[in-house]
XYZ file of C-alpha atoms in Angstrom:
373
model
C -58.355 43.111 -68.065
C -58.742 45.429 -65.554
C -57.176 48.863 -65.371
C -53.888 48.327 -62.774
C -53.470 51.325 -61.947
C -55.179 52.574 -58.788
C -55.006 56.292 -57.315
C -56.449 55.708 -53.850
C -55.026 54.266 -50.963
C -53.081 50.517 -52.518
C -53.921 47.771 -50.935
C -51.397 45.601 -49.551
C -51.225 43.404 -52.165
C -51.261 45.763 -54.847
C -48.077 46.581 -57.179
C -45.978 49.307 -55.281
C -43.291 51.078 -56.681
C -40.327 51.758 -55.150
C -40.310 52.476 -51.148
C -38.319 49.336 -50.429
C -35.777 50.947 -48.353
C -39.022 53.115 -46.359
C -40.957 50.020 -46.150
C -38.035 47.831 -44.897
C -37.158 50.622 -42.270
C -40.652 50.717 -40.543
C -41.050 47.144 -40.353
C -37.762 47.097 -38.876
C -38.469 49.852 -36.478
C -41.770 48.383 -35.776
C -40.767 44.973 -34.872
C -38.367 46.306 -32.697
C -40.400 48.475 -30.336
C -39.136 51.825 -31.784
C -41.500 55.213 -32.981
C -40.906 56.611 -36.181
C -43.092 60.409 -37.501
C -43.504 59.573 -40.552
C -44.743 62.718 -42.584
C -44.875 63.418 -46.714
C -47.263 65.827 -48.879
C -50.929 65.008 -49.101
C -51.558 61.776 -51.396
C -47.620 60.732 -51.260
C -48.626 56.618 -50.389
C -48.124 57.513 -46.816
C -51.111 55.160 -45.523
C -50.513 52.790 -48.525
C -47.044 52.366 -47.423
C -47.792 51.993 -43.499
C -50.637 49.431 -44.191
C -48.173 47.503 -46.193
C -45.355 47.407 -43.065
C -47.927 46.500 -40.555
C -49.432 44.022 -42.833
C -45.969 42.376 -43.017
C -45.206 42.968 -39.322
C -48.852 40.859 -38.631
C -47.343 37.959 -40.862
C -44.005 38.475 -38.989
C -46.603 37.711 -35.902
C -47.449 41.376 -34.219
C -50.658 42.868 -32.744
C -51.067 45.785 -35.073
C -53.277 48.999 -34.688
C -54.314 51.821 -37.207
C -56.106 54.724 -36.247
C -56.724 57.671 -38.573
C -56.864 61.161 -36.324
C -57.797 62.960 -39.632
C -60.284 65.998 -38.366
C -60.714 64.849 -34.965
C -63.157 67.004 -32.978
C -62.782 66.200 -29.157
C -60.533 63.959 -27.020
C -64.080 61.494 -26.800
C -63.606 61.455 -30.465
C -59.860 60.295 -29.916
C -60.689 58.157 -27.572
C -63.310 56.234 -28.978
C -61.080 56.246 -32.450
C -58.721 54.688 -30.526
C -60.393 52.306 -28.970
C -62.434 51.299 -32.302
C -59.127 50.959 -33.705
C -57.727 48.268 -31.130
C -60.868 46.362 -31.291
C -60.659 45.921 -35.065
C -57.145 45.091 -34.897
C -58.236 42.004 -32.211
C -60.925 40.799 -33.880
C -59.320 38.221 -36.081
C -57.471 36.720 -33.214
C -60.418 36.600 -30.681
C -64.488 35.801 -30.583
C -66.092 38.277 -29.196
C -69.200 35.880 -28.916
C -67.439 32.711 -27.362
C -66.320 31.745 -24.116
C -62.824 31.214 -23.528
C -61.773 33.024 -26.987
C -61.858 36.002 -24.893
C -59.288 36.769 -23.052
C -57.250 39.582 -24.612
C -60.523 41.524 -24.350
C -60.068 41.729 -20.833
C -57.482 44.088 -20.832
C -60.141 46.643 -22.107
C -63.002 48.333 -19.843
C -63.361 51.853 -20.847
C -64.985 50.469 -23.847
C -66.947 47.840 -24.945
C -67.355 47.017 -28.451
C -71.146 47.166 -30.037
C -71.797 45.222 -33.082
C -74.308 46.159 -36.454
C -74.799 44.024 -39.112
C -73.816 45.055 -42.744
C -74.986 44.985 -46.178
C -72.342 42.607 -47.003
C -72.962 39.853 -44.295
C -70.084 41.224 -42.187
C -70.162 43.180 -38.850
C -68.938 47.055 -38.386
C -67.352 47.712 -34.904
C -68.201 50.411 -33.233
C -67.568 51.430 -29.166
C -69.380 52.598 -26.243
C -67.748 54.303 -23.378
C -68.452 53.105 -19.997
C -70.879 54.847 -17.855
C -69.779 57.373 -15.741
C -66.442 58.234 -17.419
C -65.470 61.232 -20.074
C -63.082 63.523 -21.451
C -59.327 63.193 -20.456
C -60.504 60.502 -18.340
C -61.323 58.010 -20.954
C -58.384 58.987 -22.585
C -56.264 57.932 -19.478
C -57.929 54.667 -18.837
C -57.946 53.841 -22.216
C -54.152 54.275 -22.580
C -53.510 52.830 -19.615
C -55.232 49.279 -20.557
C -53.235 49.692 -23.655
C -49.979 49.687 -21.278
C -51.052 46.307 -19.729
C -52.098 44.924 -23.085
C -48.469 45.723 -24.822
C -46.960 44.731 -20.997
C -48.866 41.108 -21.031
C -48.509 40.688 -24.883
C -46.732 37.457 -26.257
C -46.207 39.159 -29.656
C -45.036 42.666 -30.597
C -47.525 45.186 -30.771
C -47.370 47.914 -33.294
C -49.517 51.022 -33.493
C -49.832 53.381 -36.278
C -51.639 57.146 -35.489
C -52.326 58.779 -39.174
C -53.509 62.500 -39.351
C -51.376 62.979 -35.928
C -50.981 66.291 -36.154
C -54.515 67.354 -35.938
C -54.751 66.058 -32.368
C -53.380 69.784 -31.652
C -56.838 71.219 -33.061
C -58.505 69.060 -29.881
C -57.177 71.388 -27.406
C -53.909 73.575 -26.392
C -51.495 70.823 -25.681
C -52.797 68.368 -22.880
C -53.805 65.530 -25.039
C -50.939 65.917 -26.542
C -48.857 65.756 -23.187
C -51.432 62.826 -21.892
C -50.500 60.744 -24.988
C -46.734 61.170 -24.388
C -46.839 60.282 -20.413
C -48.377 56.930 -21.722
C -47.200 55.868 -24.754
C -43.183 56.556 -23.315
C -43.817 53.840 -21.042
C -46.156 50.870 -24.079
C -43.996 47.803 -24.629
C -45.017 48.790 -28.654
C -43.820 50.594 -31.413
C -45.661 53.868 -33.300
C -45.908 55.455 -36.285
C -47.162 58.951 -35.821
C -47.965 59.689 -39.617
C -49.211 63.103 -40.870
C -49.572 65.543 -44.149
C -49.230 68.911 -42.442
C -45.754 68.606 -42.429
C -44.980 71.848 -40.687
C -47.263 71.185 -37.884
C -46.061 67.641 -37.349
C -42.666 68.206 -37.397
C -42.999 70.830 -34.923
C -44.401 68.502 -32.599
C -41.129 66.254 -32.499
C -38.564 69.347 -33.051
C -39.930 71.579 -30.271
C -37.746 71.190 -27.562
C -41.166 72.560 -25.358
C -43.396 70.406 -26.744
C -44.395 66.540 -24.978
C -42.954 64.607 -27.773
C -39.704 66.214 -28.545
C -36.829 64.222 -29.659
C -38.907 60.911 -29.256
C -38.941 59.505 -32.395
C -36.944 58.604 -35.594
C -37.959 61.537 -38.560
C -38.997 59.782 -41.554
C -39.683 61.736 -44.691
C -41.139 60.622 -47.761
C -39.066 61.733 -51.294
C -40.700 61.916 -54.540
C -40.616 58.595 -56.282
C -37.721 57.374 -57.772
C -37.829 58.524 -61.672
C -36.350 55.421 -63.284
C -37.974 53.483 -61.033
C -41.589 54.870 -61.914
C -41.107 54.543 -65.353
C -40.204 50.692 -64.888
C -43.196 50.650 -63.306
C -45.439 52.009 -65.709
C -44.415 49.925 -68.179
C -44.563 47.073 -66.071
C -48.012 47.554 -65.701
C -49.455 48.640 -68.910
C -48.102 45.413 -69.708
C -49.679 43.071 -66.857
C -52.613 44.896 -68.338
C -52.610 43.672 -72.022
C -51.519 46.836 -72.984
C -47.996 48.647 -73.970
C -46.215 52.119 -73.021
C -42.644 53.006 -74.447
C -39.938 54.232 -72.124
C -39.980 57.424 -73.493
C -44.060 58.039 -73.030
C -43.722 56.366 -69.349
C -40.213 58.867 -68.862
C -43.182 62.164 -69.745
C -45.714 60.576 -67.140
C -43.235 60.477 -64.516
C -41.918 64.292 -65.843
C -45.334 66.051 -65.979
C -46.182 64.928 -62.578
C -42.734 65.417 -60.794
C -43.109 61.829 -59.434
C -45.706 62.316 -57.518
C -46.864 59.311 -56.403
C -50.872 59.962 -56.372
C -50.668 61.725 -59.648
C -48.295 59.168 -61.108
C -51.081 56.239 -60.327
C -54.278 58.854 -61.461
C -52.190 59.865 -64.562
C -51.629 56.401 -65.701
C -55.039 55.402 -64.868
C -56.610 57.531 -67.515
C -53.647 57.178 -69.974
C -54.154 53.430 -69.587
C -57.974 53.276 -70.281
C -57.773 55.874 -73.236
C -55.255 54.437 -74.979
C -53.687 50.520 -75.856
C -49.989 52.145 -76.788
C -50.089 55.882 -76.217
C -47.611 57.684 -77.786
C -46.088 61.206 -76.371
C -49.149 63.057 -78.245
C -51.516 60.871 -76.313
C -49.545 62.076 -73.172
C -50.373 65.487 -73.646
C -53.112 64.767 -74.748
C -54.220 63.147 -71.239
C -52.607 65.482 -68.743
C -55.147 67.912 -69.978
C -57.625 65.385 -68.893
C -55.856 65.305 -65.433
C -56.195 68.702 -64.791
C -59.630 68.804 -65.621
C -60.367 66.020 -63.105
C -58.482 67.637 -60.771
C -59.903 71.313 -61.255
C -63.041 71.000 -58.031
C -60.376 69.965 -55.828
C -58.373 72.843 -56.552
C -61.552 75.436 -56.990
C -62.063 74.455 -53.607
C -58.429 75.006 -52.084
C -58.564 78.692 -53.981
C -62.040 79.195 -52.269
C -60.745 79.022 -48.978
C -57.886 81.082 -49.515
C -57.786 85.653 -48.778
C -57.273 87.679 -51.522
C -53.760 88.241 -50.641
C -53.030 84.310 -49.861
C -54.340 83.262 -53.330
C -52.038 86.585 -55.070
C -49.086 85.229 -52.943
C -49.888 81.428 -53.537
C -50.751 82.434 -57.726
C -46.981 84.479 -57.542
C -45.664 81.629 -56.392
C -46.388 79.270 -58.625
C -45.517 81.608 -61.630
C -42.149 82.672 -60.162
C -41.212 79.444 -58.035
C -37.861 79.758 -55.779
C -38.601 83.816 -55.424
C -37.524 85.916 -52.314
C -40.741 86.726 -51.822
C -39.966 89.934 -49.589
C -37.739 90.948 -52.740
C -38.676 93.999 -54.556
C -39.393 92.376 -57.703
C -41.736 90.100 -56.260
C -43.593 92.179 -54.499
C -43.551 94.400 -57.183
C -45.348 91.644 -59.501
C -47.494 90.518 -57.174
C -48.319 93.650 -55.783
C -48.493 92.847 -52.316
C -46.584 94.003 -49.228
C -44.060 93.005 -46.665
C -46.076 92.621 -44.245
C -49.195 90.681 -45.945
C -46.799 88.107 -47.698
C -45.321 87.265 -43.803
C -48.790 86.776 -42.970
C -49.929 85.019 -45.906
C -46.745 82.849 -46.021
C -47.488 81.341 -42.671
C -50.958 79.929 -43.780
C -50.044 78.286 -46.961
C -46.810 76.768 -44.903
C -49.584 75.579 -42.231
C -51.883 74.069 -44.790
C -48.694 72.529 -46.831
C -49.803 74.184 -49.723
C -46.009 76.017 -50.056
C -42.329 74.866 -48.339
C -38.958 76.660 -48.407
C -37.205 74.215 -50.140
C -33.409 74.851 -51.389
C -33.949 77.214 -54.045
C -36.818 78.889 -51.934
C -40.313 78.799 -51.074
C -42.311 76.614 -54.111
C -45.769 74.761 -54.275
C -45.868 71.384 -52.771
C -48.021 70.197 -55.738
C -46.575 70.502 -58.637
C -49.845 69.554 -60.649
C -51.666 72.518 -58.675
C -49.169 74.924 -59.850
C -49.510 74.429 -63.189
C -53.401 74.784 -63.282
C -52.788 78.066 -61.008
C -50.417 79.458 -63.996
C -52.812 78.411 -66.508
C -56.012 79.698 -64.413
C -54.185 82.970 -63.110
């Protein structure tokens, strides 16, 4: 049997634990025409979970579009991932090769779709602007045939925009304002869907920015506890295997219920073991963190002296005042440098002031940083 447990992006018809009441409100939203920002910590299920509502909104009979803005380098680049993105999501329900299968296709002019043969036997879409057109202009023509596509559609049309936040690296705020002029007036519903929490939820919250107050705020929680360890069990058993409670109840624990570290977790613990006990548990998380250790070498690379003392301090003394005297006294930094520092690692979503006070986001990382540091 193979290992059930997967720690990329789930398919659609993988298991999925929990997010009923998440899943049940985008498809609802969807269907109905409405935009929802959807935003969570890096590797929450955030794509996993909006794959799974638009796959059910497509049986439910909508048009529906994903486009992944993750590290987009120019409005071109938006553009044409746009535009790649609508002519994937029409390409089961037209020929692009037969007469009179064609018609939704007409709609579209800024860019025509090019074809290349893969590996496989299938066919990769890729675009081509039209001649004579660039920058904000494509953008505009392109979102304006989208208008008349969602305005002529006999279906609802649902688009999904992941990594939406780093449209703000493209310039200082007009493709953001362009997008906003057009997609106010789409007969369709979005999900703008992002990890840099801070950044996102700025652009919805800022009462100067385009896209204030627009949208429903959707925020991911960690997964339910009782419900992950149901699910653990659950599937060390459609596996051939067996976990108790009690070991499933430490998985869930050790990772917080984080959902990407919950799946990774009891990947390994479910091909190193046939009924681990809480020994085995241990035993694994070290495993984990080993795994995990590049990722997090390269996060600390990246980071200033005084941003990786900070983030370290942090993680050792979670919930601090971090201006306080006694944590600047054990850090040894200043005032001034933790301000400075603070506002990167809340950019990056690598720290948020929660309740209690600022703490990691990943509670994985922070132990390796106490361990490390």
């Amino acid at each position: 049997m193979n290992n059930p447990f997967r720690f990329n992006t789930l398919r659609p018809s993988d298991p999925f634990c929990d997010r009923e009441k998440e899943l049940t409100d985008l498809i609802l939203h969807g269907m109905n025409g409405a935009n929802v920002t959807l935003f969570s910590p890096r590797r929450y299920g955030k794509t996993s979970l909006i794959k799974r509502a638009q796959k059910e909104m497509h049986d439910k009979g909508a048009y529906v579009f994903y486009v992944d803005f993750y590290r987009v380098m120019s409005v071109e680049d938006l553009a044409s991932r746009l535009a790649r993105a609508v002519y994937e999501g029409l390409s089961e329900y037209v020929s692009f090769f037969e007469k009179g299968k064609k018609a939704l296709l007409d709609f579209f002019k800024t860019y025509r779709p090019v074809f290349t043969p893969t590996e496989e036997g299938g066919v990769q879409i890729d675009v081509r602007a039209t001649e004579g057109i660039s920058g904000y202009d494509l953008l505009e023509s392109l979102l304006s045939e989208i208008g008349k596509f969602t305005e002529k559609s006999d279906k609802p049309v649902h688009i999904a925009m992941d990594e939406f936040q780093d449209i703000v690296e493209v310039d200082k705020g007009k493709t953001e304002a362009i997008l906003r002029t057009h997609i106010q007036m789409h007969g369709a519903g979005y999900i703008f869907a992002g990890s840099r929490r801070r950044i996102l939820k700025s652009m919805f919250t800022d009462r100067h920015r385009p896209f204030y107050n627009s949208t429903l705020l959707m925020e991911l929680p960690p997964l339910p506890h009782e419900d992950l360890v149901e699910y653990i069990v659950e599937l060390f058993s459609k596996g051939g295997k067996s976990i108790s409670h009690e070991a499933a109840a430490a998985v869930s624990n050790l990772v917080h219920q984080y959902p990407y570290y919950a799946q990774l977790f009891s990947y390994l613990l479910f091909s190193m073991r046939d009924n681990p006990s809480l020994d085995d548990v241990d035993e694994c998380f070290e495993s984990l963190l080993a795994s995990e250790r590049y990722s997090y070498q390269g996060i600390v690379d990246g980071l200033t002296p005084v941003q990786l003392s900070l983030l370290v301090g942090l993680a050792k003394y979670p919930g601090s005042k971090v201006t306080s005297q006694v944590f600047l006294k054990e850090t040894n930094l200043s005032s001034g440098g933790v301000q400075k520092a603070l506002k990167h690692l809340s950019i990056q979503d690598l720290v948020s002031n929660e309740e209690n006070g600022w703490e990691l986001v990943d509670p994985v990382f922070r132990r390796w940083l106490v361990r490390t540091f």
